[in-house]
CSV table of C-alpha atoms (C1' of nucleotides) in Angstrom, one decimal:
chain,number,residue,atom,x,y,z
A,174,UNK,CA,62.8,-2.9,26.3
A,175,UNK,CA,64.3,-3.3,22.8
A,176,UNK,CA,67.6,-3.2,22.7
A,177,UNK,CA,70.1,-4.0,20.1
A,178,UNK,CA,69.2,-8.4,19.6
A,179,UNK,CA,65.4,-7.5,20.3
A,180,UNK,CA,65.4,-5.2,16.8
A,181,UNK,CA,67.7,-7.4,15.6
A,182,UNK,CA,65.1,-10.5,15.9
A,183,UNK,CA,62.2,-8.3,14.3
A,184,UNK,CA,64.6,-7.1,11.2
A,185,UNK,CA,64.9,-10.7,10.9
A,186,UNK,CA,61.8,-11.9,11.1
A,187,UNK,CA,60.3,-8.9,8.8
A,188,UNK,CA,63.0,-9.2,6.4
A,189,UNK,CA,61.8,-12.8,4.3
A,190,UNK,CA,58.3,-11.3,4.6
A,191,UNK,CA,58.7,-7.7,3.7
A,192,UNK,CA,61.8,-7.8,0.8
A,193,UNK,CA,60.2,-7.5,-2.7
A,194,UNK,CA,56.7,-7.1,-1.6
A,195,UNK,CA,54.6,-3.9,-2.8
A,196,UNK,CA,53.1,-1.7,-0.4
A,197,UNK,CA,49.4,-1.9,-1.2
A,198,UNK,CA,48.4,0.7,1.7
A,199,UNK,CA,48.7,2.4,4.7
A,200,UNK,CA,46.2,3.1,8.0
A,201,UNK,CA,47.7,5.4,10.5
A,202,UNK,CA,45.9,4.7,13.4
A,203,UNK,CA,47.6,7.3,15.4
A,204,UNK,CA,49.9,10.2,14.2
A,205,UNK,CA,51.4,10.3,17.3
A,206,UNK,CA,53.7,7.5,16.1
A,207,UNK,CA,55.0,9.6,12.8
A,208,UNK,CA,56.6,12.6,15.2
A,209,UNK,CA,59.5,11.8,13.4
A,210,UNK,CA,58.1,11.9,10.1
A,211,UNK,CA,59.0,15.6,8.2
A,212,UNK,CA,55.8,16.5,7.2
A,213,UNK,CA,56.8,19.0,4.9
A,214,UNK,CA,58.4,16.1,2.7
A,215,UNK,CA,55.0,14.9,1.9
A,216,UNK,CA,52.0,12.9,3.3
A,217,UNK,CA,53.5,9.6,5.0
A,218,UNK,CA,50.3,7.4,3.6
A,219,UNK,CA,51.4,8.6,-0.3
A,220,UNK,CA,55.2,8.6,-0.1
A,221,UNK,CA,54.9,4.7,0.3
A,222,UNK,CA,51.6,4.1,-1.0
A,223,UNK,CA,52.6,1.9,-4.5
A,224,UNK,CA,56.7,1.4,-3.7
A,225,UNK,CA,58.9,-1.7,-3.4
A,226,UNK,CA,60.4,-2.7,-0.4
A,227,UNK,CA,64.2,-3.6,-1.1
A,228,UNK,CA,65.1,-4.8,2.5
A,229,UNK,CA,65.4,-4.6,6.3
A,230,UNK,CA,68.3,-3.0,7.5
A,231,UNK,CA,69.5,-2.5,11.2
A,232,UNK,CA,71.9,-0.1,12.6
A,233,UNK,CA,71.7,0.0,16.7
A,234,UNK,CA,68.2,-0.1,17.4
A,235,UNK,CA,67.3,1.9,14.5
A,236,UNK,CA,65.3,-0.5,11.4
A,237,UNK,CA,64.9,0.6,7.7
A,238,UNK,CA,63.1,-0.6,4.8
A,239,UNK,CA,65.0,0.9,1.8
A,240,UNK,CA,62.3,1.3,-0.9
A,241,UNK,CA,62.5,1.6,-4.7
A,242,UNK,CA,61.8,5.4,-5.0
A,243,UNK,CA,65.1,6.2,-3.1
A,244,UNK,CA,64.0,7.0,0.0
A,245,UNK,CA,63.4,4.2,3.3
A,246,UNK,CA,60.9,3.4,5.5
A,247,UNK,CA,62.4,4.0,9.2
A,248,UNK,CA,61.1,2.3,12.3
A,249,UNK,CA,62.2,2.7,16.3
A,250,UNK,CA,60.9,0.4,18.6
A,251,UNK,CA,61.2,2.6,21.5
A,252,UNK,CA,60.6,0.8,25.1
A,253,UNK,CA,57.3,-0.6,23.9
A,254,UNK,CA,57.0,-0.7,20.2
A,255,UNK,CA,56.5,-4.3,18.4
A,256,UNK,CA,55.7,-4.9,14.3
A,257,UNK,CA,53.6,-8.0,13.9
A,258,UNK,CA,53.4,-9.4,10.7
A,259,UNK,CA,50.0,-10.5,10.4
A,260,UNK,CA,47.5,-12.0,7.7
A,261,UNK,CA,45.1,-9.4,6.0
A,262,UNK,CA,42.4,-11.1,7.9
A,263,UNK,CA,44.1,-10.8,11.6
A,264,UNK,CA,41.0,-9.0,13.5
A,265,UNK,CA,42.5,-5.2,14.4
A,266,UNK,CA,41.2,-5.4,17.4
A,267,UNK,CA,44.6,-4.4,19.0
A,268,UNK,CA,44.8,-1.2,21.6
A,269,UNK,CA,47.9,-0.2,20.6
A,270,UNK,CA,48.2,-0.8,17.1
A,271,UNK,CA,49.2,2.8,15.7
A,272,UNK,CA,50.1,2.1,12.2
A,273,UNK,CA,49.3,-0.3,9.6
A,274,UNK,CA,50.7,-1.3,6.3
A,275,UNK,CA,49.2,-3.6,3.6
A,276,UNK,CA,51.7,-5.7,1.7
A,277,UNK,CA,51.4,-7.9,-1.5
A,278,UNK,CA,54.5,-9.7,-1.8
A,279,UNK,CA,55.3,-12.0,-5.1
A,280,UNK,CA,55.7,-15.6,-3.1
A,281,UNK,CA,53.7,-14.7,0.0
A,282,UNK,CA,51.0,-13.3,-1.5
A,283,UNK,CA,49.3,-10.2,0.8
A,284,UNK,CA,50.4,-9.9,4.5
A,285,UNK,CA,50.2,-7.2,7.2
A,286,UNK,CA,52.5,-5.5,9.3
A,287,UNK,CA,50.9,-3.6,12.5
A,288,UNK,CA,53.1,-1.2,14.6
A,289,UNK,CA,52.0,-1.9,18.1
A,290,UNK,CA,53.0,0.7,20.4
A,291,UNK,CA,51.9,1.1,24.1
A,292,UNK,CA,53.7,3.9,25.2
A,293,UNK,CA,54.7,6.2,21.7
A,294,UNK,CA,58.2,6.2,22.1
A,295,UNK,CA,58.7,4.4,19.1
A,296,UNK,CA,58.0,5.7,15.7
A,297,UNK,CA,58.0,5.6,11.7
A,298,UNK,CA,59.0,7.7,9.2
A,299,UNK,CA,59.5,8.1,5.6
A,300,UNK,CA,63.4,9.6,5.4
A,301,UNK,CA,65.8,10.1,2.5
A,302,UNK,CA,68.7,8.5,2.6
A,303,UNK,CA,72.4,9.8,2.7
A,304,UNK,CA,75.8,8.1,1.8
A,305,UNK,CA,77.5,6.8,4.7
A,306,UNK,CA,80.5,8.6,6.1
A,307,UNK,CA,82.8,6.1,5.9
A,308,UNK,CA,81.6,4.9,2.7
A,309,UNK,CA,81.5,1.7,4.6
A,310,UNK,CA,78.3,-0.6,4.2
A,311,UNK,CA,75.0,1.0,6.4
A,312,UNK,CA,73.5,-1.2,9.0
A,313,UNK,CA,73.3,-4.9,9.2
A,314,UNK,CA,71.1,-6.9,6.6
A,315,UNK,CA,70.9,-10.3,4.2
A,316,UNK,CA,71.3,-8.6,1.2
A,317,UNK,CA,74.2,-5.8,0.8
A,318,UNK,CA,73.9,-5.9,-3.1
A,319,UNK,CA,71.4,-2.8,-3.6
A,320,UNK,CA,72.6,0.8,-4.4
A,321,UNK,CA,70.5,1.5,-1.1
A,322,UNK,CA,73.7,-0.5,1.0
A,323,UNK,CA,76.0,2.2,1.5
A,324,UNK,CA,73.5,4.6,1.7
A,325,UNK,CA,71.8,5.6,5.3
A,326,UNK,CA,68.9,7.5,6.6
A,327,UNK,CA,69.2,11.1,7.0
A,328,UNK,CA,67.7,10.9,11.0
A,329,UNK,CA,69.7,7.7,11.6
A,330,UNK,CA,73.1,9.4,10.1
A,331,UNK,CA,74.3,10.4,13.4
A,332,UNK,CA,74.0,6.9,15.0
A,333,UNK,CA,77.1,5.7,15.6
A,334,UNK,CA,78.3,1.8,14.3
A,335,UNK,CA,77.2,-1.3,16.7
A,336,UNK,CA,79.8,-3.4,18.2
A,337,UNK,CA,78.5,-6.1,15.9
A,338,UNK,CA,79.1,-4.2,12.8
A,339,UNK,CA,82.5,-5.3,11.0
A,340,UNK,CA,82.6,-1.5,10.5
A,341,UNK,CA,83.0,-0.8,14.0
A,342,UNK,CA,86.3,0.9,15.0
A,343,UNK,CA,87.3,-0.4,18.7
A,344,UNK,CA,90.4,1.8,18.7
A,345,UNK,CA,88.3,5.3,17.8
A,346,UNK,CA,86.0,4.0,20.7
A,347,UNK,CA,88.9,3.3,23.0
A,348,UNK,CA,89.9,6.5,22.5
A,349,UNK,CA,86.9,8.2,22.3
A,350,UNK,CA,85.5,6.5,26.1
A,351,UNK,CA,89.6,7.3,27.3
A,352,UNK,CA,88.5,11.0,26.6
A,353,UNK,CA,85.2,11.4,28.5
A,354,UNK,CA,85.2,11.8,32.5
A,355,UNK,CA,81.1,10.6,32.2
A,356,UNK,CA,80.4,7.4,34.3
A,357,UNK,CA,81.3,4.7,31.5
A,358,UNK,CA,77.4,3.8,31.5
A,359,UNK,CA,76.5,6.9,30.2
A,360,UNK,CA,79.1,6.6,27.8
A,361,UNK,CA,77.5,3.0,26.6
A,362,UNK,CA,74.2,4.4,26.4
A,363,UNK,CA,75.3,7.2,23.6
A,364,UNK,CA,74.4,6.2,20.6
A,365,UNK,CA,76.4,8.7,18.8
A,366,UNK,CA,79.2,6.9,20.2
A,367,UNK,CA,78.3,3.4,20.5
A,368,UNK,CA,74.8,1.9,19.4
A,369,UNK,CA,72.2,-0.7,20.5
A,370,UNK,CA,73.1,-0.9,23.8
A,371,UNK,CA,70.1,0.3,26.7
A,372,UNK,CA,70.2,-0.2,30.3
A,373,UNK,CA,69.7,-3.8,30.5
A,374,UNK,CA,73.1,-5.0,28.2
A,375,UNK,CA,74.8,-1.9,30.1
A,376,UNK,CA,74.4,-3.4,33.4
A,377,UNK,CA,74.8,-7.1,32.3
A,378,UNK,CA,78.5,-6.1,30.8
A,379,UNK,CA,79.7,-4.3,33.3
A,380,UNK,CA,78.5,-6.5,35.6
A,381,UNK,CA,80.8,-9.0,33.7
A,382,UNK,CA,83.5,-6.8,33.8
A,383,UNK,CA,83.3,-6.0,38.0
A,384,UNK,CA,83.5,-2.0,36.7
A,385,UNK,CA,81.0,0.5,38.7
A,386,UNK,CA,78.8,2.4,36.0
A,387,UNK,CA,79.8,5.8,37.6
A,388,UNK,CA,83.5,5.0,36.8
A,389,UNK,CA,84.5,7.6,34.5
A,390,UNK,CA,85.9,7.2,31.4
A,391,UNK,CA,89.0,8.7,31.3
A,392,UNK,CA,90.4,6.5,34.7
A,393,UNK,CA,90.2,3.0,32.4
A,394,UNK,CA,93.0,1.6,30.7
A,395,UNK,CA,92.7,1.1,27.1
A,396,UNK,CA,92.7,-2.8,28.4
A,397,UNK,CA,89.7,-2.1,30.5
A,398,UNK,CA,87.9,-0.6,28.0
A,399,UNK,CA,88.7,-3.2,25.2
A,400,UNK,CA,87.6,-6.1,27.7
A,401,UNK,CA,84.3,-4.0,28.3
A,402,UNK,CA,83.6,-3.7,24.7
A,403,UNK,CA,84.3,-7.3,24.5
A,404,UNK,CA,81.9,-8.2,27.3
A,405,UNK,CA,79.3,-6.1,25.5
A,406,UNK,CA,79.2,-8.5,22.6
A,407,UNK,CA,79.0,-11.5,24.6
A,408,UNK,CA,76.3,-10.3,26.5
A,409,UNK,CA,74.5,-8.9,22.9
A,410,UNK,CA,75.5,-11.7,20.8
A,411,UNK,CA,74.3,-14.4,23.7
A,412,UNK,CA,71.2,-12.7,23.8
A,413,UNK,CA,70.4,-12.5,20.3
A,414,UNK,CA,71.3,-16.8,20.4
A,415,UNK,CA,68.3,-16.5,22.8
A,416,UNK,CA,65.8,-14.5,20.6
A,417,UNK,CA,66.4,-11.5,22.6
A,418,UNK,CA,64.7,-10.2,26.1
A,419,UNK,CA,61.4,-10.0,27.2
A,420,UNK,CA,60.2,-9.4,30.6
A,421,UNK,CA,56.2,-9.4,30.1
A,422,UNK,CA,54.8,-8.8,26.5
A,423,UNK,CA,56.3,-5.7,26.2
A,424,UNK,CA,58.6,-7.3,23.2
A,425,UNK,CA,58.0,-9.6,21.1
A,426,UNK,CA,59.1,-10.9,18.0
A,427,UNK,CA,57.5,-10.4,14.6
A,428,UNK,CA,55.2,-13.6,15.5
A,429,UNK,CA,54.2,-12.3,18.6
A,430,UNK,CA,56.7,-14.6,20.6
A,431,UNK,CA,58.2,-13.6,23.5
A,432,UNK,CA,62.5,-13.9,24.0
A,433,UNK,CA,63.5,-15.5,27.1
A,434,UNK,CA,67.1,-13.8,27.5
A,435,UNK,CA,65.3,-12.8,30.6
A,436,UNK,CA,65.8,-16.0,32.7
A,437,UNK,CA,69.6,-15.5,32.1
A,438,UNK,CA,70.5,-11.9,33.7
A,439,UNK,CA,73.3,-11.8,36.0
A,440,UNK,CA,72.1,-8.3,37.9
A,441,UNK,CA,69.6,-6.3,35.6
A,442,UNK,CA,66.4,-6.7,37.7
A,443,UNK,CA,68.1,-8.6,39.9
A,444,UNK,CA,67.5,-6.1,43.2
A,445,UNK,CA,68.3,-8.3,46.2
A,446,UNK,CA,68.9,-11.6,44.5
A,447,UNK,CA,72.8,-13.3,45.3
A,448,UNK,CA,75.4,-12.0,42.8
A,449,UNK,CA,76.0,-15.1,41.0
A,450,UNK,CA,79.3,-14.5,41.4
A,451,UNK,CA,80.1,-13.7,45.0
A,452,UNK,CA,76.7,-14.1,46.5
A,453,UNK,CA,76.1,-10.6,47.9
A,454,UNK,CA,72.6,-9.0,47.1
A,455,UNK,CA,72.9,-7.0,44.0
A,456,UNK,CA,71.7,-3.6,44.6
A,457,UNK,CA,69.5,-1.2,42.1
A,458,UNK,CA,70.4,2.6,42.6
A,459,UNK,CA,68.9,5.5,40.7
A,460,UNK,CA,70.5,6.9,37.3
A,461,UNK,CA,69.2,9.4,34.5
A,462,UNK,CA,65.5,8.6,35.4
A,463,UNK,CA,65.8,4.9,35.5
A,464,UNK,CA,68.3,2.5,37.7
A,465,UNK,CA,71.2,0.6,37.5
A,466,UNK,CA,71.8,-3.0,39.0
A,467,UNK,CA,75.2,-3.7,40.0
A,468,UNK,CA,76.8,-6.0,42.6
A,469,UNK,CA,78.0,-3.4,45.2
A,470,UNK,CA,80.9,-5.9,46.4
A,471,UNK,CA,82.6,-7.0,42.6
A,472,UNK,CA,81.9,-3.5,40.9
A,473,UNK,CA,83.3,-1.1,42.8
A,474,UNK,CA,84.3,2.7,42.0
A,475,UNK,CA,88.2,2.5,41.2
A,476,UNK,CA,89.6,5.8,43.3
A,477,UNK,CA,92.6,5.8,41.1
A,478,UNK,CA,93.3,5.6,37.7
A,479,UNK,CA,94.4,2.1,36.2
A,480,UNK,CA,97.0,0.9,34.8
A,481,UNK,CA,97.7,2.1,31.2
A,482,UNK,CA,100.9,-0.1,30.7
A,483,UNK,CA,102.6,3.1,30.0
A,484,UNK,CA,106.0,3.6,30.6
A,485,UNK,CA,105.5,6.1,32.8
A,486,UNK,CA,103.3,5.8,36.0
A,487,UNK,CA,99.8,7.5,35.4
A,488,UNK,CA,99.2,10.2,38.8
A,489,UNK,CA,96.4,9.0,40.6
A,490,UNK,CA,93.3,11.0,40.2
A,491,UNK,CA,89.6,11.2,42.0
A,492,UNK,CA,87.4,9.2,40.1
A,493,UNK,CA,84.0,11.1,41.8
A,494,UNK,CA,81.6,10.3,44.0
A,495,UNK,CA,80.5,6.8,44.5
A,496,UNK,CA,77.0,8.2,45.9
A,497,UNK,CA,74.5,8.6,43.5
A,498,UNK,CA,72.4,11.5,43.7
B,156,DA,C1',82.4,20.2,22.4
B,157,DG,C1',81.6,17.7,26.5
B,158,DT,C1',78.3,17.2,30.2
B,159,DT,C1',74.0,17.0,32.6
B,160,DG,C1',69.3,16.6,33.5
B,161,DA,C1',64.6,16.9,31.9
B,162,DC,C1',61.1,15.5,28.9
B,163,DC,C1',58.1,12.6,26.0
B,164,DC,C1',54.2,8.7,26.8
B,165,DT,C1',50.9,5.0,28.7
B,166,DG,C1',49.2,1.7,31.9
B,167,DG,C1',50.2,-1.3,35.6
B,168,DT,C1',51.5,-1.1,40.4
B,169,DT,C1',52.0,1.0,44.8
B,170,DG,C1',50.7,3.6,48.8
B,171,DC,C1',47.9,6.5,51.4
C,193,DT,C1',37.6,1.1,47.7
C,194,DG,C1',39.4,5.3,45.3
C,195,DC,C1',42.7,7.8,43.4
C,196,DA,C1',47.1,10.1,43.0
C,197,DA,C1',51.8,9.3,42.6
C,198,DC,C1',55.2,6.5,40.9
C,199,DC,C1',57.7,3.6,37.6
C,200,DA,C1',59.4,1.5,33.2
C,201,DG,C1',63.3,3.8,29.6
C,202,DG,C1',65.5,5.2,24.3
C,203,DG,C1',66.4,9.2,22.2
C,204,DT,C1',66.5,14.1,21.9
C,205,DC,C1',67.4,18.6,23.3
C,206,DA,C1',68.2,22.7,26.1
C,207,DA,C1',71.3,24.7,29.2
C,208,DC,C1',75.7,25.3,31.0
DNA sequence: AGTTGACCCTGGTTGC
DNA sequence: TGCAACCAGGGTCAAC
């Protein structure tokens, strides 16, 4: 379950290996994994066939490899995708390798990189690149130097800023979360508002917090929501410390090494285990197709709205129904 | 424009 | 034992 530290861990792992090397050639084991590739652009295998890879960039979950011609190699993980860099003799004997790229690389001499992905939810595609909106620096990488830096893929464009990013504007998110009357895990889940954060960091930060996932957005007080986005780098930047999460060997790392972030959630998974906190048994309940873990007795629904420190008392105001579905 | 739910996909697990 | 139903979930999109 890649989330925001899991890419993180492959962009750094790739990045040494992959910057300045040439891409000798590509195998696409399964077109499945290139839905995201525009077609009508040109063939994948010859758009990077011969080019230069400049970097590895992160923004969210979303990984790019900026490349000499102008344009950038994009990767999603997905739930299940992995990239294994690999010597040009590693036997392909894997299941679920869908695409393949041959690299010669100055120092390194030639290496593979294998797209391993179970379940196709991940993907690759070759993507031209925009200038940012904000002008600001793209995604999270080593090098910022290139004219690539400020400069983003077109299908990544729309992906907001992480809470990692030194771009990142807390008051616009403040405000934005203050406006929305979705349950605040929803809310952290949209990447067009906030990126790299799934349904495990979710439920580990608001678990930290004691706030209900179903609590909308506009009953928290711009304090609330300031210590929630402060939990949520804890949690991310705690995890990434650990090399990320990894539950079986759905993820791991460009090595093939597992994270082990795992063995230190507080309530994701955590269905009946003592809330480390208060003791009572954490509880999973059903939400957008998947669940949430939260401990029923220190994250409850707040019936009224909280404090905003305004001069002026705030009326109170239904906050929805604590059933789910 | 905000909100909501459905869908994509595979393979391991569960339940009858 | 056999097999169908279910579950995992990030991102996108249609419908309202």
């Amino acid at each position: 379950m890649p989330e925001l530290p899991e890419v993180e861990v492959v962009r750094a792992g790739l990045a040494p290996a992959v910057t300045g090397a040439r891409i000798a050639g590509v195998e696409v084991l399964d077109a499945r994994s290139l839905k995201r590739h525009d077609a009508a652009s040109g063939d994948f295998e010859h758009r990077l066939t011969g080019e230069r890879i400049e970097a590895a960039v992160r923004r969210g979950k979303f990984l790019w490899l900026p490349l000499a011609s102008g344009d950038a190699l994009v990767g999603h993980l997905g739930m299940s995708g992995q990239m294994l860099l690999r010597t040009p003799d590693h036997p392909g004997d894997d299941r679920h390798a869908r695409i393949r790229l041959h690299l010669e690389h100055p120092e390194h001499g030639e290496l593979r990189v294998d797209f391993v992905d179970q379940r196709i939810f991940g993907s690759m595609a070759v993507d031209r690149m925009l200038p940012t909106a904000d002008g600001e620096i793209a995604g999270y990488s080593a090098d910022v130097t290139g004219p690539w830096a400020r400069t983003i893929p077109s299908q990544v464009a729309h992906i907001a800023r992480d809470p990692l990013d030194p771009a990142f504007r807390d008051d616009e998110f403040v405000r934005a979360v203050r406006r929305r009357a979705s349950g605040i895990k929803r809310i952290l889940l949209d990447q067009g508002l906030i990126s790299g954060i799934g349904n495990i960091y979710a439920d580990e930060a608001l678990w930290a917090v004691r706030m209900h996932g179903e609590q909308p957005g506009d009953t928290l007080s711009p304090r609330r929501v300031r210590e929630l986005l402060q939990a949520v780098r804890e949690v991310l930047q705690k995890a990434l410390a650990e090399g990320g999460t990894s539950f079986d060997a759905q993820y791991v790392n460009v090595n093939g090494a597992s994270g082990y972030f795992s063995h230190s959630l507080n309530a994701y998974g955590q269905t009946g285990k003592p809330c480390p906190r208060c003791g009572t048994p954490i509880v999973r309940e059903a939400f957008m197709n998947r669940s949430s873990h939260r401990c029923p007795r220190c994250q409850r629904l707040r019936m009224t709205r909280q404090s905003t420190g305004a001069p002026t008392p705030t009326p109170e105001r239904r906050a929805g129904s604590p059933a789910p579905r």
